[in-house]
XYZ file of C-alpha atoms in Angstrom:
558
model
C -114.573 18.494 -163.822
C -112.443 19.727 -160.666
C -113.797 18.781 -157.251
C -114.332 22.071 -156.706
C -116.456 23.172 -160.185
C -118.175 19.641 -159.009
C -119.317 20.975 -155.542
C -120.285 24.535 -156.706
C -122.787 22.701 -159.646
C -124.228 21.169 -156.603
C -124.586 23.475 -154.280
C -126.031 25.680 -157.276
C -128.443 23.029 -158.227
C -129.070 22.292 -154.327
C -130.013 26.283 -154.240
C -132.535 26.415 -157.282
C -134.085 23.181 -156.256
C -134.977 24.505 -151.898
C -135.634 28.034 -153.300
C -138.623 26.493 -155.799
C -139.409 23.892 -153.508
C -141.614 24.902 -149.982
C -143.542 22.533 -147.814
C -147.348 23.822 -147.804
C -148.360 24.850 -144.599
C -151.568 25.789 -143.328
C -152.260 29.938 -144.597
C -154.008 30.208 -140.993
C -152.580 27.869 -138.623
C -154.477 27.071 -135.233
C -152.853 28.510 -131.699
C -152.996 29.248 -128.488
C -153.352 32.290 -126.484
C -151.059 33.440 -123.381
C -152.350 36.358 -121.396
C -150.168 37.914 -119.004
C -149.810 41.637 -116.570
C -146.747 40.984 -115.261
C -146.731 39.368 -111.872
C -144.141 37.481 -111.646
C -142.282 35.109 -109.034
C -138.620 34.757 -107.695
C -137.683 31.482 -106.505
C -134.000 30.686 -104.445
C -131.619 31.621 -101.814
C -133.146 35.243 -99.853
C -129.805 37.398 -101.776
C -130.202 36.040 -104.947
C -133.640 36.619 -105.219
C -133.445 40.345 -103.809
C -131.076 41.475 -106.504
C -132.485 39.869 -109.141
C -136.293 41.376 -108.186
C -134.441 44.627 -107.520
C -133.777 44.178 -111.781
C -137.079 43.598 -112.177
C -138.866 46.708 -110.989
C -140.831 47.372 -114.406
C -142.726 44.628 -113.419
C -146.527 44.750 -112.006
C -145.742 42.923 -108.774
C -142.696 41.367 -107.377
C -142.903 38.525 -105.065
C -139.619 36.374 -103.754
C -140.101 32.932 -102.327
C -137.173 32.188 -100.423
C -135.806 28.592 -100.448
C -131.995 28.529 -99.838
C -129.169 30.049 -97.121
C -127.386 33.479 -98.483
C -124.950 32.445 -100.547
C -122.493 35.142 -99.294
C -121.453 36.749 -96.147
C -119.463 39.714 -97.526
C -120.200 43.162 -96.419
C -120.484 44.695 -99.817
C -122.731 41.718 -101.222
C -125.238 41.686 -98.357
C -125.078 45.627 -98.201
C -126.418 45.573 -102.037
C -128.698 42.898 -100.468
C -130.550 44.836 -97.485
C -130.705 47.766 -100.502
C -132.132 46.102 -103.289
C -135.763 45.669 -104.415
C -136.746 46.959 -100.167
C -140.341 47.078 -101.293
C -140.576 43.209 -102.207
C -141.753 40.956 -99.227
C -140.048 37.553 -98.878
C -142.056 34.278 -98.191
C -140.506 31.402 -96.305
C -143.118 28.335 -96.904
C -142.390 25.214 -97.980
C -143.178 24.653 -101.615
C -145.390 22.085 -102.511
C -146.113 22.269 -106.308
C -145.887 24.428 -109.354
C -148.559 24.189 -112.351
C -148.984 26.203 -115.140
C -147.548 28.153 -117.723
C -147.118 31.261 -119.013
C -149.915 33.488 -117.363
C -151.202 30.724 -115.500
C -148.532 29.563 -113.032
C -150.521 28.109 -109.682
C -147.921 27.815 -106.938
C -149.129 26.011 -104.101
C -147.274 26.052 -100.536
C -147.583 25.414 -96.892
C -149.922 27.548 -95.263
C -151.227 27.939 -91.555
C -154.189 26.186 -92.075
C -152.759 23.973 -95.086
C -152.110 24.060 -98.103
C -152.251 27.380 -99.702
C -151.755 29.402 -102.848
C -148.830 31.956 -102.928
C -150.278 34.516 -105.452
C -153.694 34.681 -103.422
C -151.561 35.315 -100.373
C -149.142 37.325 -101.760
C -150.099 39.605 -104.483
C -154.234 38.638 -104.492
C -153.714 37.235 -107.902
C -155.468 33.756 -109.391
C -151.790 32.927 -110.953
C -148.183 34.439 -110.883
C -147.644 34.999 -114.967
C -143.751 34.122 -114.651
C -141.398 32.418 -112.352
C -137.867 33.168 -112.509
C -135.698 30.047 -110.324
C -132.570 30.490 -108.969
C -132.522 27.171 -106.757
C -129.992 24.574 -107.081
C -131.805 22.421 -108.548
C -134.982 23.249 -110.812
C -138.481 23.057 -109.024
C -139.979 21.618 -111.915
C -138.428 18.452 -113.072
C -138.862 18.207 -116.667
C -136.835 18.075 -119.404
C -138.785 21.253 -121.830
C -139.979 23.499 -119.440
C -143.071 25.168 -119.583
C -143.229 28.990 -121.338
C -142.615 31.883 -118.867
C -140.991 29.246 -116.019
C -137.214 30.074 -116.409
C -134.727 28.154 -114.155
C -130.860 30.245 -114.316
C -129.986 28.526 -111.205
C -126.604 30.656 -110.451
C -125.504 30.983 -113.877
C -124.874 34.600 -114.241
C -125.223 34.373 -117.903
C -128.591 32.691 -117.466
C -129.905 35.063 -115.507
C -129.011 38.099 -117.213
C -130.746 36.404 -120.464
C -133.850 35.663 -118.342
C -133.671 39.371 -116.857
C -133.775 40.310 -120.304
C -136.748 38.500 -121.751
C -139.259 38.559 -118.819
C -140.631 42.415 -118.814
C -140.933 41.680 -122.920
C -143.551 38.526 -121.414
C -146.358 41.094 -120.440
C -149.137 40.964 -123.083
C -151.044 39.220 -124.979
C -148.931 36.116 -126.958
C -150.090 33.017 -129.892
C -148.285 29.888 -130.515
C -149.011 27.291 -132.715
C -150.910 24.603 -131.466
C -148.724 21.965 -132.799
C -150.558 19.273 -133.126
C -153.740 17.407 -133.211
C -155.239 14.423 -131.598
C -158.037 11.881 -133.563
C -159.900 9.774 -131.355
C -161.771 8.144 -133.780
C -158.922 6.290 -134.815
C -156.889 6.131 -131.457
C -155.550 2.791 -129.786
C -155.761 4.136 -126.346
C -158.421 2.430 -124.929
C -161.715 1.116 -125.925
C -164.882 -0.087 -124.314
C -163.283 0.832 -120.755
C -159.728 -1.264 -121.894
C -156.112 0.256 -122.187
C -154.030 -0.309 -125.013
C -151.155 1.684 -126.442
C -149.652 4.074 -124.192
C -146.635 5.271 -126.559
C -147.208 8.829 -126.660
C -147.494 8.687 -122.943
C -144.052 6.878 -122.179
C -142.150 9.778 -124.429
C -143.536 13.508 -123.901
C -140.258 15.411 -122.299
C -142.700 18.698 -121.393
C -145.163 16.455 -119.842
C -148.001 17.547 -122.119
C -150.274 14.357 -122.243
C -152.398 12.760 -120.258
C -155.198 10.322 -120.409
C -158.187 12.097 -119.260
C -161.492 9.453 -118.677
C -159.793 6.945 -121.138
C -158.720 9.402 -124.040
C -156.005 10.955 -124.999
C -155.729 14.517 -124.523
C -152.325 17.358 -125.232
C -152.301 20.620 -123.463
C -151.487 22.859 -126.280
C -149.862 25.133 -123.563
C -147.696 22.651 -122.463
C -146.607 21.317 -125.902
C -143.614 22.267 -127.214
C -143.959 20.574 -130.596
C -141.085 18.172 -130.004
C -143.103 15.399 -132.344
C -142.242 12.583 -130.045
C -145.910 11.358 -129.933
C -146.477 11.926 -133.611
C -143.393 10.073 -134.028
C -144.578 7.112 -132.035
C -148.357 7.357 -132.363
C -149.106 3.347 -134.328
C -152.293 4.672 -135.619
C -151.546 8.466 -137.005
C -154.667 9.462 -134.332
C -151.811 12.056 -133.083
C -150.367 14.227 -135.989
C -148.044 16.710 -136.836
C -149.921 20.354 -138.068
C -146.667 22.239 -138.769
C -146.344 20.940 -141.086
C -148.882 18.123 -141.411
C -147.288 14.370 -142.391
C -148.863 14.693 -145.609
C -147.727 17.742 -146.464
C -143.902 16.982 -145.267
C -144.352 14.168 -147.786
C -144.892 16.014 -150.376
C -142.197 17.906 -149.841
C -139.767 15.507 -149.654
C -141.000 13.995 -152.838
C -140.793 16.809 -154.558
C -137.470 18.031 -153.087
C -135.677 14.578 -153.923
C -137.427 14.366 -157.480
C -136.414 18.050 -158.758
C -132.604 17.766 -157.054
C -132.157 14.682 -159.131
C -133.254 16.054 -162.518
C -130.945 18.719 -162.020
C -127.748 17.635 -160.552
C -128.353 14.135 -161.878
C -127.017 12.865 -158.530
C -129.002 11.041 -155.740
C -129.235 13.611 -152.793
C -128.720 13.510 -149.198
C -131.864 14.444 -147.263
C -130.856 16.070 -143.454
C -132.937 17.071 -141.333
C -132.164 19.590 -138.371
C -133.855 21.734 -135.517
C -134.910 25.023 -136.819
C -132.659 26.295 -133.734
C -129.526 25.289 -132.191
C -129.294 22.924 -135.534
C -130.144 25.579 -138.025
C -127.144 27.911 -136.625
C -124.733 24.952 -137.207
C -125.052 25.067 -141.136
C -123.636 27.098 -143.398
C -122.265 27.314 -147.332
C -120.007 24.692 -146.345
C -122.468 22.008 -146.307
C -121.667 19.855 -149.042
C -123.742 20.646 -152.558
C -125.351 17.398 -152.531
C -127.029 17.399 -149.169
C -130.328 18.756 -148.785
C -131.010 20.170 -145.203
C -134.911 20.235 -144.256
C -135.770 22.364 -141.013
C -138.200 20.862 -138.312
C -139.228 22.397 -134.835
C -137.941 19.221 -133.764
C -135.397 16.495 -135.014
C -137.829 13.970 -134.051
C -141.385 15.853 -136.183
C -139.853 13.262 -138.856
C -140.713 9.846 -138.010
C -139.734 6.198 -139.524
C -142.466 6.768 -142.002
C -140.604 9.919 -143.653
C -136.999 8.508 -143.534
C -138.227 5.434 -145.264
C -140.028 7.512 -147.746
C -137.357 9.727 -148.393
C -135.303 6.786 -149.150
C -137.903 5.534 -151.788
C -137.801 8.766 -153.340
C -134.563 8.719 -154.570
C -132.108 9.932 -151.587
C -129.224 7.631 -151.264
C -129.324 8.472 -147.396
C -130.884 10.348 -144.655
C -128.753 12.253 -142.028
C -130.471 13.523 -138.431
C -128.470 16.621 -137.201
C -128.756 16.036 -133.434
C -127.523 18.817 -130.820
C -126.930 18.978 -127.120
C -130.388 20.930 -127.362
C -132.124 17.426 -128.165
C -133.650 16.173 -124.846
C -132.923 13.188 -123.036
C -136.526 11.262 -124.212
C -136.284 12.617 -127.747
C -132.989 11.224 -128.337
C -133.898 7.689 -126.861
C -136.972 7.366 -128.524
C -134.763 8.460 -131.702
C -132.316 5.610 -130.970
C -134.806 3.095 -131.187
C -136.772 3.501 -134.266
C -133.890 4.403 -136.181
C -132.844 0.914 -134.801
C -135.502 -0.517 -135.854
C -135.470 1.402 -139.484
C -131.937 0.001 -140.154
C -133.037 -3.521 -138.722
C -135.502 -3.639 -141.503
C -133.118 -2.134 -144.511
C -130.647 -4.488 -143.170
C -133.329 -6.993 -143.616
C -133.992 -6.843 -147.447
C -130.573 -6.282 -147.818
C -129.861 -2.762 -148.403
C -127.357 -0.786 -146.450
C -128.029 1.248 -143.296
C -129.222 4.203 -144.946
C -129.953 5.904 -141.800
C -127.878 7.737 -139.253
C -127.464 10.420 -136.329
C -124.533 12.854 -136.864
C -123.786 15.631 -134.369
C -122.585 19.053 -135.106
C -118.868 18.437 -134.665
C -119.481 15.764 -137.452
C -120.325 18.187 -140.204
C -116.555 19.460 -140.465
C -115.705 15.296 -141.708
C -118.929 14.944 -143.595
C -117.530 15.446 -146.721
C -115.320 11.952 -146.480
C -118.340 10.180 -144.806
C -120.271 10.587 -147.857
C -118.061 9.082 -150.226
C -119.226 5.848 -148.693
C -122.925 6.274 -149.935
C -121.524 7.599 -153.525
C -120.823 4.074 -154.020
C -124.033 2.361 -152.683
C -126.561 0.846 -155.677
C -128.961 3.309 -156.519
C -132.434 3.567 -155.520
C -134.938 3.840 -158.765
C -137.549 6.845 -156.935
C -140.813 5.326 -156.085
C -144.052 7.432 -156.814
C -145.952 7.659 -153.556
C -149.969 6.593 -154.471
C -152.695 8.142 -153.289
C -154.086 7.088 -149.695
C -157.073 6.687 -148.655
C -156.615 4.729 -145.916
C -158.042 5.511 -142.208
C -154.131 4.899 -141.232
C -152.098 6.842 -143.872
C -148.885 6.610 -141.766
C -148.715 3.040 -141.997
C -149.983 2.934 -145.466
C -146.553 5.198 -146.975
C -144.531 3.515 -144.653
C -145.413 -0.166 -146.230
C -145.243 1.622 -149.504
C -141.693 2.509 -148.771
C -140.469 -0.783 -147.451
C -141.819 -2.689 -150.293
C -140.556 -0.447 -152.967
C -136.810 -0.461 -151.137
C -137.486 -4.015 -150.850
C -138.180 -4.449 -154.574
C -134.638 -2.541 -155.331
C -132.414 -5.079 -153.172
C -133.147 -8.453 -152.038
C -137.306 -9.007 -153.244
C -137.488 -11.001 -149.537
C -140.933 -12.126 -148.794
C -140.059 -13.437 -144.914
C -141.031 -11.931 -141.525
C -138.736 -10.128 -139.405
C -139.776 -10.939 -135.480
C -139.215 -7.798 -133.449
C -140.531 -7.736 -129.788
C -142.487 -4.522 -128.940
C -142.976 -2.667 -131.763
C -146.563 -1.829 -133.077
C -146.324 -4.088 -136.141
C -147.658 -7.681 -136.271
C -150.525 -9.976 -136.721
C -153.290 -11.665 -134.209
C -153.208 -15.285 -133.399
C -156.720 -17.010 -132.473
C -157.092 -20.349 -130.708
C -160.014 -21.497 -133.244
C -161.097 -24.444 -131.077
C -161.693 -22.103 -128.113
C -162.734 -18.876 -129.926
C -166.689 -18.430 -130.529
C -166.710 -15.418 -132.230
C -168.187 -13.180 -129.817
C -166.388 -10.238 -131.645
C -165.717 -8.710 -128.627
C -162.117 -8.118 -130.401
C -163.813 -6.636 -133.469
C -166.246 -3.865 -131.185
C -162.697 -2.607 -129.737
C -160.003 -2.809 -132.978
C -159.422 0.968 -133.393
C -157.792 0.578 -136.964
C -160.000 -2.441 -138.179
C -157.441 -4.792 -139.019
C -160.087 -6.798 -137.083
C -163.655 -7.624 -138.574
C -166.645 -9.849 -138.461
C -167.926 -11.450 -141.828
C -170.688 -9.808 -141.938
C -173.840 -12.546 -142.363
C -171.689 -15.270 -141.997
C -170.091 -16.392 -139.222
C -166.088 -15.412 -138.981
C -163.647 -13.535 -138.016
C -161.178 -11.656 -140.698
C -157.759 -10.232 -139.969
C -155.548 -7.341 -142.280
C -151.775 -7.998 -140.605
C -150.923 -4.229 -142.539
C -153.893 -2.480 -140.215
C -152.523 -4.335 -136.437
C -150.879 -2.082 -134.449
C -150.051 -4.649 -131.913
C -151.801 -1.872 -129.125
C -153.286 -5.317 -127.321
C -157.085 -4.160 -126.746
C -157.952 -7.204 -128.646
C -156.087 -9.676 -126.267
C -157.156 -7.929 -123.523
C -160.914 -7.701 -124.083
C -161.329 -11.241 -125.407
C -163.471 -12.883 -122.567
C -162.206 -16.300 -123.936
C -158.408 -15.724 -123.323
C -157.841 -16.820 -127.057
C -155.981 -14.326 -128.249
C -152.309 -13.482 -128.629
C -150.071 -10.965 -130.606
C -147.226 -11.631 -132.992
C -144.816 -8.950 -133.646
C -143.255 -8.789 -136.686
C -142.468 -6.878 -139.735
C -143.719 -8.641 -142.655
C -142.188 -8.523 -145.942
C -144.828 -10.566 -148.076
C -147.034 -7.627 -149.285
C -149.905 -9.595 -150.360
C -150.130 -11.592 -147.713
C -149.472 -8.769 -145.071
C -152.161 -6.669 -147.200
C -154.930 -9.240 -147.794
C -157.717 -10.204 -145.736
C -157.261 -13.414 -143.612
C -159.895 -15.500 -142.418
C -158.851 -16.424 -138.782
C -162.121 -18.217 -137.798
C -165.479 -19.287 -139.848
C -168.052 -21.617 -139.188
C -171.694 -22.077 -140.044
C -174.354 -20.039 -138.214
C -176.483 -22.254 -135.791
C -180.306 -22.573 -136.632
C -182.985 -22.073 -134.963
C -184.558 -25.711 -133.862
C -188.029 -24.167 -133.950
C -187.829 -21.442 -137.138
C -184.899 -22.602 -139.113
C -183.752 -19.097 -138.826
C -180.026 -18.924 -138.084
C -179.234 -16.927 -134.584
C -175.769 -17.519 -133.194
C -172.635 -19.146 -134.197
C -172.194 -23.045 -133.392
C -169.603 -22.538 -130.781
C -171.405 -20.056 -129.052
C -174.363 -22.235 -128.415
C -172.554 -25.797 -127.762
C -170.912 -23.626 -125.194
C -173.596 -22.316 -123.416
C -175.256 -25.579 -123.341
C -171.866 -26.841 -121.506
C -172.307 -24.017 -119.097
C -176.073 -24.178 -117.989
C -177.577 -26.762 -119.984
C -177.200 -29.163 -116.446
C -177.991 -26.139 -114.262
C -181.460 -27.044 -112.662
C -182.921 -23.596 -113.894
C -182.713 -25.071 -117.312
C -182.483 -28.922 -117.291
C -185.844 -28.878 -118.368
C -186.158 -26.372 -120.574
C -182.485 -27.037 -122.452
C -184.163 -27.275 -125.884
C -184.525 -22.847 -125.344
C -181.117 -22.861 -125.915
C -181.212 -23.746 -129.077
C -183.435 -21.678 -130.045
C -183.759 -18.269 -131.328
C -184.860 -14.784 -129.467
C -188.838 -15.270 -130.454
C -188.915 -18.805 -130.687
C -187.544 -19.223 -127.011
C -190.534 -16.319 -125.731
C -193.352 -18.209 -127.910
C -192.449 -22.032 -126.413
C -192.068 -19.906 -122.798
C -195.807 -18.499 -123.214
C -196.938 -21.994 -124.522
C -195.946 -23.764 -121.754
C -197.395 -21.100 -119.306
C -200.840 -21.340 -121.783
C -200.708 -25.397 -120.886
C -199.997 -25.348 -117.257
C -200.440 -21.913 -115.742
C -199.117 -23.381 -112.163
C -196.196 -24.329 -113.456
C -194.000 -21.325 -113.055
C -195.646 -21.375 -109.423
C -194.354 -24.346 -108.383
């Protein structure tokens, strides 16, 4: 068979497998609500401003906050100036802040008296509902801006586009409300202690907080980009369009059907549904399998592993200019550290970033992973696991493990939310203050007995266990563990027998616990003569108390 006959059976097969092949998504998906009438705010140099309100008279109310010198002294310029949009009033104050989005926009600036709030003052609105910005640089410095905020600067092409779109931004408008956030399960904090930040460090629109110790995502704010999905340890932040389980699904089923058909191991790539989306075409080569995402990064190390397992000889991200600054760091490191760990077992680097001007060589880049060993398809199992994330992602680097080098070593990576705990057992006396504040329960008390058990496949390294530990005998480990049944099995860190009660028998406390509050008080005057307490149990210490109050009732006078 000709190259060519070759590529169109694949790009046939490649057709009949995404046309009977959809990712279930949620029939009524949840979303958000933007309200706005139409008042809407012009930020930049006095001219500027003026001529583009004067484009903008369909609006409800116009107002121009004027932040820059004109930007032209020519008669015909400034006469189009001192004509345009005369019914508009300029405001000079210094800005101070602008929150909000779409419908909502507060804009606070230097009053007489203070601080003040430009749409109260200017049009005797709560909120301006848009904000056009034609300043140098943008007055709000993030890197996905907030809907209805559009910053043209003095790009003419910009601004005509922005023109364009805000009088179509009066209304009523949904969104989806991308994703969802499980406290039950997140590593934030606990008991009044921080631990994992992630999500925090990575958001480019600036849509999380921590709000009174808990994680919370403005929905407004959010543009989807999956960053904190991406990077949440625990799964307490997922994906709802479409959910992680659901994308799994899909893949599976994507890479399964492909391979019965064209009897050739695919290549999954996934791309933006936007500037990504427009960069492929029929020329895509038959035996790669694009899969569209709101974001590169919805996909996270637990899907390109999968995906891998499944049967695709390699995954491709399509990355564009449109990919913001954060995204595409936080991208660069867990793909780092997904290639660490197939370079680890000894399979190749499956795993790489292409950009668009790569797809007109792809063709000769794949040849290289035509002649990589290939990967038998794993069946993902059934879950039910508080942490399902983790749970397919060990599933996928044991069964890629399995199909190369069977290691059964530990691969010591600093800072990344895989490891195990390490207890000083001569100091620790099982308090379980670590246990009360584990959010995934990789941590646990035995129960009746005594001890302290640890799951190294449930540690998410977030530190609230090292932190809270009133003994200081705690430290973390990161690593990436390649023996499954020792990562998944329950180790006993520290046991001992339970210490019984002097007077009852009845067992109260652990050992250490006691010997070390008799080390701490049992010389302190208060209790020198009452030591034996100690060593007793709750009712057994009030009984001999009331007993020796029965025998001398003077003595607690004197």
């Amino acid at each position: 068979m000709s190259m060519i006959q070759n590529q169109l059976e694949l790009k046939k097969a490649r057709q009949q497998t995404m046309a009977s092949t959809q990712i279930l998504q949620n029939l009524i998906p949840p979303t958000v609500s933007y309200t706005t009438q139409g008042h809407v705010l012009i930020i930049g140099p006095e001219d500027l401003a003026r001529l583009a309100a004067d484009k903008l008279s369909m609006m409800a109310s116009r107002v121009i906050l004027a932040n820059g010198d004109i930007t032209s002294q020519d008669d015909d310029h400034l006469e189009k100036v001192m004509n345009g949009a005369t019914e508009v009033e300029s405001y000079y104050n210094k800005l101070i802040s602008i929150k909000g989005f779409l419908g909502q926009f507060q804009v606070s600036v230097e009053g007489d008296n203070g601080t003040a709030q430009l749409s109260v003052v200017a049009v005797r609105q709560a909120h301006f509902d848009s904000i056009l910005d034609l300043s140098d640089q943008p007055c709000i410095n993030l890197e996905m801006l907030p809907a209805g905020y559009f910053y043209v600067g003095q790009d003419q092409a910009k601004l005509d586009d922005a023109i364009a779109q805000i009088p179509e931004l009066v209304g009523e408008f949904d969104k989806p409300r991308y994703v969802k956030v499980n406290e039950d399960v997140c590593a934030h904090s606990r008991n009044g202690v921080n631990g994992c930040n992630r999500c925090l460090n990575f958001c480019p629109a600036d849509a999380i907080s921590s709000i009174e110790q808990k994680i919370e995502i403005d929905p407004y704010l959010c543009h989807g980009a999956g960053s904190c999905t991406n990077l949440c340890p625990t799964g307490a932040i997922s994906y709802d369009l479409p959910t992680p389980k659901a994308l799994h699904s899909y893949l599976e089923k994507l890479i399964s059907r492909y391979r019965a058909d064209a009897q050739v191991a695919p290549v999954i790539m996934f791309h933006d549904e936007g500037v990504g989306s427009e960069a492929i075409d029929d020329s895509l080569s038959g035996d790669v399998l694009p899969v569209a995402l709101e974001e590169i990064t919805v996909a996270s190390i637990d899907h390109w592993l999968a995906a891998l397992a499944f049967g695709a000889r390699e995954v491709l991200i399509l990355n564009t200019p449109a990919t913001a600054p954060t995204l595409n760091q936080m991208l660069e490191g867990e793909l780092g550290l997904a290639n660490r760990i197939l370079d680890e077992m000894g399979q190749p680097q499956r795993l790489r970033v292409i950009g668009v001007e790569d797809l007109a060589s792809l063709d000769a880049d794949l040849v290289v992973s035509n002649s990589w060993p290939v990967v038998v398809p794993m069946t993902l199992q059934a879950s039910d696991a508080a942490n399902a994330k983790r749970d397919v992602l060990y599933q996928a680097i044991d069964h890629l493990n399995s199909q190369a080098a069977a290691i059964d070593t530990q691969l010591s990576i600093a800072n990344v939310p895989y490891g195990k705990v390490v207890v000083d057992q001569d100091k620790c006396t099982l308090c379980m203050s670590c246990v009360s504040t584990c959010p995934t329960q990789a941590l646990t008390d035995g129960g009746d007995t005594p001890a302290l058990h640890f799951v190294e496949q449930d540690c998410v390294q977030c530190g609230l266990c090292e932190t809270s530990c009133p003994e200081k005998v705690i430290s973390l480990v990161s690593q990436v563990n390649f023996n499954a049944d020792e990562r998944s099995a329950k180790q006993t860190l520290k046991d001992e027998p339970p210490f019984e009660c002097i007077s009852c028998g009845a067992p109260f406390a652990t050992q250490s616990m006691v010997h070390k509050m008799l080390d701490m008080v049992g010389e302190h005057s208060a209790f020198s003569a009452n030591v034996e307490r100690l060593k007793m149990c709750g009712d057994c210490r009030v009984k001999d108390m009331f007993e020796d109050i029965l025998q001398d009732p003077e003595k607690q006078l004197r």
